Coordinates of C-alpha atoms and ligand atoms in Angstrom, one line a residue:
M170 CA -10.0 16.2 18.7
R171 CA -13.6 15.3 18.0
L172 CA -14.9 15.9 14.6
N173 CA -18.2 15.6 12.8
S174 CA -19.3 12.0 12.8
A175 CA -21.7 12.2 9.8
F176 CA -18.7 13.2 7.9
L177 CA -16.7 10.2 9.1
A178 CA -19.3 7.8 7.8
C179 CA -18.6 9.0 4.2
G180 CA -14.9 8.3 4.4
A181 CA -15.3 4.7 5.6
V182 CA -17.3 3.2 2.8
S183 CA -17.1 3.6 -0.9
L184 CA -20.1 5.3 -2.5
P185 CA -21.9 3.8 -5.4
G186 CA -20.6 5.0 -8.7
V187 CA -17.3 6.2 -7.2
I188 CA -14.0 4.4 -7.7
A189 CA -13.0 2.5 -4.5
W190 CA -10.7 4.8 -2.5
G191 CA -7.1 4.3 -3.1
S192 CA -7.4 2.0 -6.0
L193 CA -5.3 4.1 -8.3
G194 CA -2.3 3.8 -6.0
H195 CA -2.7 0.1 -5.4
I196 CA -3.1 -0.7 -9.1
T197 CA -0.1 1.5 -10.0
V198 CA 2.1 -0.2 -7.4
A199 CA 1.1 -3.6 -8.9
Y200 CA 1.9 -2.6 -12.5
I201 CA 5.3 -1.2 -11.4
A202 CA 6.0 -4.5 -9.7
S203 CA 5.1 -6.4 -12.8
N204 CA 7.5 -4.3 -14.8
F205 CA 10.4 -5.3 -12.5
V206 CA 9.9 -8.9 -11.5
K207 CA 12.0 -11.6 -13.0
Q208 CA 10.5 -13.6 -15.8
E209 CA 10.3 -16.7 -13.5
T210 CA 8.5 -14.7 -10.9
A211 CA 5.9 -13.5 -13.4
V212 CA 5.3 -17.0 -14.6
Y213 CA 4.9 -18.3 -11.0
F214 CA 2.4 -15.6 -9.9
Q215 CA 0.5 -15.8 -13.2
D216 CA 0.0 -19.4 -12.4
L217 CA -0.9 -18.9 -8.7
L218 CA -3.2 -16.0 -9.5
R219 CA -4.7 -17.7 -12.5
N220 CA -4.2 -14.9 -14.9
D221 CA -1.6 -15.1 -17.7
T222 CA -2.0 -11.5 -18.9
E223 CA 0.2 -8.6 -18.0
H224 CA -2.5 -7.5 -15.6
Y225 CA -2.1 -10.5 -13.2
L226 CA -0.9 -8.3 -10.3
A227 CA -2.9 -5.2 -11.1
G228 CA -6.2 -7.1 -11.3
V229 CA -6.0 -8.4 -7.7
A230 CA -4.4 -5.3 -6.1
T231 CA -7.6 -3.9 -4.6
W232 CA -9.2 -7.3 -3.8
A233 CA -8.3 -6.9 -0.1
D234 CA -10.3 -3.6 0.1
S235 CA -13.3 -5.3 -1.6
I236 CA -13.6 -7.9 1.2
R237 CA -12.7 -5.7 4.1
Y238 CA -16.3 -4.6 4.8
T239 CA -17.9 -7.9 4.2
K240 CA -19.0 -10.3 6.9
W241 CA -16.4 -12.9 5.9
G242 CA -13.6 -10.3 5.5
R243 CA -14.2 -8.4 8.7
F244 CA -11.3 -10.1 10.5
T245 CA -8.9 -8.4 8.1
K246 CA -10.0 -4.8 8.9
N247 CA -6.9 -4.0 11.1
F248 CA -4.5 -5.6 8.6
H249 CA -4.3 -2.5 6.4
F250 CA -2.4 -0.2 8.8
I251 CA -0.2 0.1 11.9
D252 CA -1.3 3.0 14.1
A253 CA 1.8 4.6 15.4
K254 CA 1.1 6.3 18.7
D255 CA 3.5 9.1 18.0
D256 CA 3.0 12.8 18.4
P257 CA 3.3 14.6 15.0
P258 CA 4.8 16.9 14.1
S259 CA 7.3 16.9 17.0
Y260 CA 7.8 13.1 17.2
C261 CA 7.3 10.4 14.6
G262 CA 8.3 6.8 14.7
V263 CA 6.6 3.3 14.7
D264 CA 7.2 0.8 17.4
F265 CA 6.0 -2.8 16.6
D266 CA 5.3 -3.8 20.2
R267 CA 3.5 -0.6 21.0
D268 CA 1.6 -0.1 17.8
C269 CA 0.6 -3.4 16.3
K270 CA -2.8 -4.4 17.6
E271 CA -3.3 -7.8 19.3
D272 CA -5.3 -9.1 16.3
G273 CA -2.7 -7.9 13.8
C274 CA -1.5 -4.9 11.7
V275 CA -0.1 -4.3 8.3
V276 CA 3.4 -5.4 9.5
S277 CA 2.3 -8.7 11.0
S278 CA 0.1 -9.3 8.0
I279 CA 2.9 -9.0 5.5
Q280 CA 4.7 -11.6 7.6
N281 CA 1.6 -13.9 8.0
Y282 CA 0.6 -13.9 4.3
T283 CA 4.2 -14.1 3.0
S284 CA 4.7 -17.2 5.1
Q285 CA 1.5 -18.6 3.6
V286 CA 2.6 -18.0 0.0
L287 CA 5.8 -19.8 0.9
D288 CA 4.0 -22.8 2.4
T289 CA 3.5 -25.2 -0.5
E290 CA 1.6 -27.6 1.8
L291 CA -1.4 -25.2 1.9
W292 CA -4.1 -25.4 -0.7
P293 CA -3.5 -23.4 -3.8
W294 CA -6.6 -21.3 -3.1
R295 CA -5.1 -20.3 0.3
R296 CA -1.8 -19.3 -1.2
N297 CA -3.7 -17.4 -4.0
Q298 CA -5.5 -15.4 -1.3
A299 CA -2.3 -14.9 0.6
A300 CA -0.6 -13.5 -2.5
K301 CA -3.4 -11.0 -3.0
F302 CA -3.0 -9.8 0.6
V303 CA 0.8 -9.4 0.2
I304 CA 0.3 -7.4 -3.0
H305 CA -2.2 -5.1 -1.3
F306 CA -0.4 -4.6 2.1
V307 CA 2.9 -3.7 0.6
G308 CA 1.0 -0.8 -1.1
D309 CA -0.8 0.2 2.1
I310 CA 2.3 0.4 4.2
H311 CA 3.8 3.1 1.9
Q312 CA 0.8 5.5 2.5
P313 CA 1.9 7.6 5.4
L314 CA -1.5 7.7 7.0
H315 CA -1.6 3.9 7.1
T316 CA 1.1 4.2 9.7
E317 CA -0.5 6.8 12.0
N318 CA -2.8 6.8 14.9
V319 CA -4.0 10.4 15.0
E320 CA -7.7 10.5 14.3
R321 CA -7.6 7.0 12.9
G322 CA -5.1 7.7 10.3
G323 CA -6.6 11.1 9.5
N324 CA -10.0 9.7 8.8
G325 CA -11.4 12.0 11.5
I326 CA -9.7 15.1 10.2
H327 CA -12.0 17.3 8.0
V328 CA -10.3 19.2 5.3
R329 CA -11.0 20.7 1.8
F330 CA -9.4 19.7 -1.5
D331 CA -10.2 21.8 -4.6
S332 CA -13.2 22.9 -2.6
S333 CA -14.6 19.4 -1.9
E334 CA -15.2 18.4 1.7
L335 CA -13.0 15.4 2.4
N336 CA -11.1 13.8 5.2
L337 CA -7.3 13.9 5.3
H338 CA -7.0 10.1 4.9
H339 CA -8.9 10.3 1.7
V340 CA -6.7 13.1 0.4
W341 CA -3.6 11.0 0.9
D342 CA -5.3 7.8 -0.4
S343 CA -6.7 9.3 -3.6
S344 CA -7.0 13.1 -4.1
I345 CA -3.3 14.0 -4.4
A346 CA -2.6 11.2 -6.9
E347 CA -5.7 11.9 -8.9
K348 CA -4.8 15.6 -9.2
M349 CA -1.3 14.7 -10.2
L350 CA -2.7 12.7 -13.1
G351 CA -5.1 15.5 -14.1
G352 CA -8.2 14.0 -12.5
I353 CA -9.3 10.3 -12.8
H354 CA -13.0 9.6 -12.8
R355 CA -13.7 6.5 -14.7
K356 CA -10.8 4.4 -15.8
P357 CA -8.3 3.7 -12.9
Y358 CA -6.7 0.8 -14.8
E359 CA -5.7 2.9 -17.8
A360 CA -4.5 5.8 -15.7
A361 CA -2.5 3.5 -13.4
Y362 CA -1.0 1.7 -16.3
R363 CA 0.3 4.9 -17.8
W364 CA 1.5 6.3 -14.4
A365 CA 3.3 3.0 -13.8
A366 CA 5.0 3.2 -17.1
D367 CA 6.3 6.7 -16.3
L368 CA 7.5 5.7 -12.8
T369 CA 9.1 2.6 -14.3
N370 CA 11.2 4.9 -16.6
E371 CA 12.1 7.1 -13.7
I372 CA 13.3 4.0 -11.8
R373 CA 15.2 2.5 -14.7
S374 CA 16.9 5.6 -16.0
G375 CA 15.5 8.8 -14.4
K376 CA 15.4 10.5 -11.1
Y377 CA 15.0 7.3 -9.0
A378 CA 17.7 5.3 -10.8
N379 CA 20.3 6.0 -8.1
S380 CA 17.9 5.2 -5.3
T381 CA 16.9 1.6 -5.9
E382 CA 19.8 0.1 -4.0
V383 CA 18.9 2.1 -0.9
W384 CA 15.2 1.2 -1.3
V385 CA 15.9 -2.5 -1.0
D386 CA 18.8 -2.3 1.4
G387 CA 18.3 -4.8 4.2
I388 CA 15.3 -6.4 2.6
D389 CA 15.1 -9.9 4.2
L390 CA 12.7 -12.7 3.5
D391 CA 13.8 -14.3 6.7
D392 CA 12.8 -11.3 8.7
P393 CA 9.6 -9.8 7.2
I394 CA 8.9 -7.9 10.5
A395 CA 12.2 -6.0 10.4
T396 CA 11.8 -5.5 6.7
S397 CA 8.3 -4.1 6.8
M398 CA 9.0 -2.1 10.0
K399 CA 11.6 -0.2 8.1
W400 CA 9.1 0.6 5.4
A401 CA 6.5 1.6 8.0
N402 CA 8.9 3.8 9.9
E403 CA 10.0 5.6 6.7
S404 CA 6.5 6.1 5.6
N405 CA 5.4 7.4 9.0
A406 CA 8.3 10.0 9.0
F407 CA 6.4 11.8 6.3
V408 CA 3.5 12.4 8.8
C409 CA 5.8 14.8 10.7
T410 CA 7.3 16.5 7.6
H411 CA 4.5 16.6 5.0
V412 CA 1.1 15.3 6.3
L413 CA 0.8 17.2 9.6
P414 CA 3.7 19.6 9.4
E415 CA 1.9 22.0 11.8
G416 CA 0.1 19.4 13.8
P417 CA -3.4 17.9 13.7
E418 CA -5.3 21.0 14.9
A419 CA -3.8 23.4 12.4
I420 CA -4.9 21.4 9.4
V421 CA -8.6 21.1 10.2
G422 CA -10.7 22.9 7.6
Q423 CA -7.7 23.9 5.4
E424 CA -7.8 23.9 1.6
L425 CA -5.0 21.4 0.7
A426 CA -5.0 21.6 -3.1
G427 CA -2.5 24.5 -3.2
E428 CA 0.8 24.8 -1.5
Y429 CA 0.2 21.7 0.6
Y430 CA -0.4 19.6 -2.5
E431 CA 2.7 20.9 -4.2
K432 CA 4.8 19.5 -1.3
A433 CA 2.8 16.3 -0.9
A434 CA 2.8 15.2 -4.6
P435 CA 6.5 14.2 -4.7
V436 CA 5.9 12.2 -1.5
I437 CA 3.1 10.2 -3.1
E438 CA 5.1 9.7 -6.2
V439 CA 8.2 8.4 -4.5
Q440 CA 6.1 6.2 -2.1
V441 CA 4.3 4.6 -5.1
A442 CA 7.6 4.0 -6.9
R443 CA 9.2 2.5 -3.8
A444 CA 6.2 0.3 -3.1
G445 CA 6.2 -1.1 -6.6
Y446 CA 9.9 -1.7 -6.7
R447 CA 10.0 -3.3 -3.3
L448 CA 7.0 -5.5 -4.1
A449 CA 8.8 -6.8 -7.2
T450 CA 11.9 -7.6 -5.1
W451 CA 9.8 -9.3 -2.4
L452 CA 8.0 -11.5 -5.0
D453 CA 11.3 -12.4 -6.6
L454 CA 12.7 -13.4 -3.2
I455 CA 9.6 -15.6 -2.6
V456 CA 10.1 -17.4 -5.9
D457 CA 13.8 -17.7 -5.4
R458 CA 13.1 -19.4 -2.1
L459 CA 10.5 -21.7 -3.5
S460 CA 12.8 -22.8 -6.3
E461 CA 15.7 -23.4 -3.8
S462 CA 13.5 -25.6 -1.7
G463 CA 12.7 -27.7 -4.7
A464 CA 9.1 -26.8 -5.0
P465 CA 8.0 -27.1 -8.6
V466 CA 8.1 -23.5 -9.8
G467 CA 5.8 -22.7 -12.6
E468 CA 3.6 -25.7 -11.9
L469 CA 1.3 -25.8 -9.0
Ligands
LIG663 C1 -6.6 -10.9 -15.9 O1 -6.8 -9.7 -15.2 C2 -7.4 -8.7 -15.9 C3 -7.5 -7.5 -14.9 O2 -8.3 -7.8 -13.8 C4 -8.8 -9.1 -16.4 O3 -9.3 -8.0 -17.2 C5 -8.6 -10.3 -17.3 O4 -9.9 -10.7 -17.8 C6 -7.9 -11.4 -16.5 N1 -7.6 -12.5 -17.4 C7 -7.9 -13.8 -17.1 C8 -7.5 -14.8 -18.1 O5 -8.4 -14.1 -16.0
LIG664 C1 -3.0 -15.1 9.4 O1 -3.8 -15.4 8.3 C2 -4.9 -16.2 8.5 C3 -5.6 -16.6 7.2 O2 -6.2 -15.4 6.7 C4 -5.9 -15.5 9.5 O3 -6.9 -16.4 9.8 C5 -5.1 -15.2 10.8 O4 -6.0 -14.4 11.6 C6 -3.9 -14.4 10.5 N1 -3.1 -14.2 11.7 C7 -2.7 -13.0 12.1 C8 -1.9 -13.0 13.4 O5 -2.9 -12.0 11.5
LIG665 C1 20.1 10.8 -7.0 O1 20.3 11.9 -7.9 C2 19.5 13.1 -7.7 C3 19.7 14.0 -8.8 O2 19.3 13.4 -10.0 C4 20.0 13.7 -6.4 O3 19.1 14.8 -6.1 C5 19.8 12.6 -5.2 O4 20.3 13.2 -4.0 C6 20.6 11.4 -5.6 N1 20.3 10.3 -4.6 C7 21.2 9.5 -4.1 C8 20.7 8.5 -3.1 O5 22.4 9.6 -4.4
LIG666 C1 12.1 5.6 12.8 O1 12.0 6.9 12.4 C2 12.4 7.9 13.3 C3 12.2 9.3 12.7 O2 11.0 9.4 12.1 C4 13.9 7.7 13.6 O3 14.3 8.6 14.6 C5 14.1 6.3 14.1 O4 15.5 6.0 14.3 C6 13.6 5.3 13.1 N1 13.7 3.9 13.6 C7 14.1 2.9 12.9 C8 14.1 1.6 13.6 O5 14.4 3.0 11.7

């Protein structure tokens, strides 16, 4: 499928005056994680990230997007996704060897940057940067279109949402979540903070309380590839069921803010909740490992 290329240019860069795409989801994931990490983990990352407020994770959650289009950061451009060469809606599934590009993907990057956070021989600024990548990529991998090859993760699929002309990737990055919260135009941190508080309650004692064990089942710091492949594959399965349920051709030009949105919203919600809870668990495992190995935890 070939689509309007002038349109594509808009989706790829953030426009002045508009909140960076996807920031609401990333910041919410970070706030949820900070609600679930152990005290020791919070202290450790507050120190590494040089921010002793409750915003220490949220404040760096979108950093990786901010450097992605700079000259220095260009090498990270493929680290945000894994392009499954599947065939939605009839076949979904991610395969690491087939789908991870030679210069990296979100799965290899979670491994790469986790190992750097764990490596206390590295300079603190390198480990600080690595932590910011891990926080961001655990969010990205939970967005179904960050695990899909079709039209570059839907960037090349032109749709409508509440009458705006958008691409499908943007709808899943931002529009669905923004509509769920009643429209967010200026203050993503406040909106994310409140959304994270709601999802935290759902995880602690609401509709997700019986799911957390399953969410972190098999999570293994010694095998970051298998761990994040499981997350990628789970996320990608939604491409067949909710993102492109009738295939890529059928969705072109459709208005998605109606029935499509009603089905998509619970997917966005559970994916943000899972990402936040898993990120907390992952950061706890990192700090457990560092303290076992005798590294001075809480003091860099
Ligand atoms: C911590 O992060 C928040 C959010 O980015 C920021 O507003 C605040 O100034 C930071 N505090 C410090 C001490 O850096
Ligand atoms: C691992 O991270 C380093 C530091 O950012 C980067 O230079 C390197 O390209 C990454 N390696 C892979 C395979 O992604
Ligand atoms: C958790 O409980 C909800 C009802 O509150 C139910 O729909 C769901 O199937 C349960 N999930 C698991 C994993 O038991
Ligand atoms: C990945 O997901 C597909 C369905 O989307 C499933 O058939 C397959 O078993 C999954 N693979 C792994 C390794 O979980």
